[in-house]
CSV table of C-alpha atoms in Angstrom, one decimal:
chain,number,residue,atom,x,y,z
A,1,MET,CA,70.5,179.3,242.2
A,2,GLN,CA,73.4,178.5,240.0
A,3,ALA,CA,72.0,175.1,239.1
A,4,ALA,CA,68.7,176.8,238.0
A,5,GLU,CA,70.7,179.3,235.9
A,6,ALA,CA,72.8,176.6,234.2
A,7,GLY,CA,70.0,175.6,231.8
A,8,LEU,CA,69.3,179.2,230.8
A,9,THR,CA,73.1,179.8,230.3
A,10,ALA,CA,73.4,176.8,228.1
A,11,ARG,CA,70.4,177.9,226.0
A,12,ALA,CA,71.8,181.4,225.6
A,13,GLU,CA,75.1,180.0,224.5
A,14,SER,CA,73.5,177.8,221.9
A,15,LYS,CA,71.5,180.8,220.6
A,16,ALA,CA,74.6,182.8,220.3
A,17,LYS,CA,76.2,180.1,218.2
A,18,LEU,CA,73.1,180.0,216.0
A,19,PHE,CA,72.8,183.8,215.6
A,20,GLY,CA,76.6,184.4,215.5
A,21,ARG,CA,77.0,183.2,211.9
A,22,SER,CA,74.1,185.3,210.6
A,23,HIS,CA,75.3,188.4,212.5
A,24,GLU,CA,78.8,187.9,211.0
A,25,GLN,CA,77.2,187.7,207.5
A,26,VAL,CA,75.3,190.9,208.0
A,27,ALA,CA,78.4,192.7,209.4
A,28,ARG,CA,80.4,191.4,206.4
A,29,LEU,CA,77.9,192.8,203.9
A,30,VAL,CA,77.5,196.1,205.7
A,31,TYR,CA,81.3,196.6,205.8
A,32,ALA,CA,81.8,195.6,202.2
A,33,ILE,CA,79.0,197.9,200.9
A,34,ARG,CA,80.2,200.8,203.1
A,35,HIS,CA,83.8,200.5,202.1
A,36,GLY,CA,83.3,199.4,198.5
A,37,VAL,CA,85.3,196.1,198.9
A,38,ASP,CA,84.6,192.6,197.9
A,39,VAL,CA,82.6,190.9,200.6
A,40,ARG,CA,84.8,187.8,200.3
A,41,THR,CA,87.8,189.8,201.5
A,42,VAL,CA,86.1,191.0,204.7
A,43,LYS,CA,86.8,189.0,207.9
A,44,VAL,CA,84.5,189.6,210.8
A,45,ARG,CA,83.8,187.6,213.9
A,46,ALA,CA,80.9,187.8,216.4
A,47,ILE,CA,82.2,188.0,219.9
A,48,TRP,CA,79.7,187.5,222.7
A,49,GLY,CA,80.2,188.4,226.3
A,50,PRO,CA,80.1,185.9,229.1
A,51,PHE,CA,76.7,184.3,229.5
A,52,ASP,CA,77.2,183.2,233.1
A,53,VAL,CA,76.7,185.9,235.7
A,54,ARG,CA,79.5,186.2,238.2
A,55,SER,CA,80.2,188.9,240.6
A,56,GLU,CA,83.1,191.2,239.8
A,57,SER,CA,85.0,189.9,242.9
A,58,ALA,CA,84.5,186.2,241.8
A,59,ALA,CA,85.9,187.1,238.3
A,60,ALA,CA,88.8,189.0,239.8
A,61,ASP,CA,89.6,186.1,242.1
A,62,ALA,CA,89.6,183.6,239.2
A,63,ALA,CA,91.7,185.9,237.2
A,64,ALA,CA,94.3,186.3,240.0
A,65,LYS,CA,94.5,182.6,240.4
A,66,LEU,CA,95.0,182.0,236.7
A,67,MET,CA,97.6,184.9,236.5
A,68,GLY,CA,99.4,183.6,239.5
A,69,SER,CA,99.6,180.1,238.2
A,70,GLY,CA,101.0,181.4,234.8
A,71,VAL,CA,98.2,179.7,232.9
A,72,MET,CA,97.1,182.8,231.0
A,73,SER,CA,98.6,186.2,230.0
A,74,ARG,CA,97.3,189.4,231.5
A,75,ARG,CA,95.8,190.4,228.1
A,76,LEU,CA,93.8,187.2,227.8
A,77,LEU,CA,92.6,187.5,231.4
A,78,LEU,CA,91.4,191.1,230.8
A,79,ALA,CA,89.5,189.8,227.7
A,80,ARG,CA,87.9,187.0,229.8
A,81,MET,CA,86.8,189.6,232.4
A,82,GLY,CA,84.8,191.2,229.6
A,83,LEU,CA,86.9,194.2,228.7
A,84,SER,CA,86.8,195.4,225.0
A,85,GLN,CA,90.0,195.5,222.9
A,86,ASP,CA,90.2,199.3,223.4
A,87,GLN,CA,89.8,198.9,227.1
A,88,ILE,CA,92.5,196.2,227.2
A,89,GLU,CA,94.9,198.4,225.2
A,90,ARG,CA,94.4,201.3,227.6
A,91,GLU,CA,94.8,199.1,230.7
A,92,MET,CA,98.0,197.5,229.3
A,93,ALA,CA,99.4,201.0,228.7
A,94,GLU,CA,98.5,202.0,232.3
A,95,ILE,CA,100.1,198.8,233.6
A,96,ASN,CA,103.3,199.5,231.6
A,97,SER,CA,103.3,203.1,232.8
A,98,ASP,CA,102.9,202.0,236.5
A,99,ALA,CA,105.7,199.5,236.1
A,100,GLN,CA,108.0,202.2,234.6
A,101,ASN,CA,107.1,204.6,237.4
A,102,ALA,CA,108.0,201.9,240.0
A,103,ARG,CA,111.3,201.3,238.2
A,104,ASP,CA,112.0,205.1,238.3
A,105,ILE,CA,111.2,205.3,242.0
A,106,THR,CA,113.4,202.3,242.8
A,107,MET,CA,116.3,203.8,240.8
A,108,GLY,CA,115.8,207.2,242.4
A,109,ARG,CA,116.0,205.6,245.9
A,110,TYR,CA,119.1,203.7,244.9
A,111,VAL,CA,120.8,206.8,243.5
A,112,ALA,CA,119.7,208.8,246.6
A,113,GLY,CA,121.3,206.1,248.8
A,114,LEU,CA,124.5,206.3,246.9
A,115,GLN,CA,124.7,210.1,247.3
A,116,ASP,CA,124.1,209.9,251.1
A,117,ARG,CA,127.4,207.9,251.5
């Protein structure tokens, strides 16, 4: 099945490259007109989602392996899994909050152990 989909995936990726530039030009013009700025000062980039279809568990497994090997940052892995920039920011905030809570719990246990002596 994957071999059969490989050709379609390659075609979709080539179409994205072809249409990406024109989509960027349209987005640049729309932004410039809407905000009254020079179109040459507007920087936009078309970002396409992944074209290959993988299960969520396969994507998570690949991300865990890349993270464990230290090849990629957590932020980049979240982007590769298809999360938007806003979703990545929210997830990173949650990760940092969880880490702080874990540090607070560890410190609380340590302090409680000192008081029991």
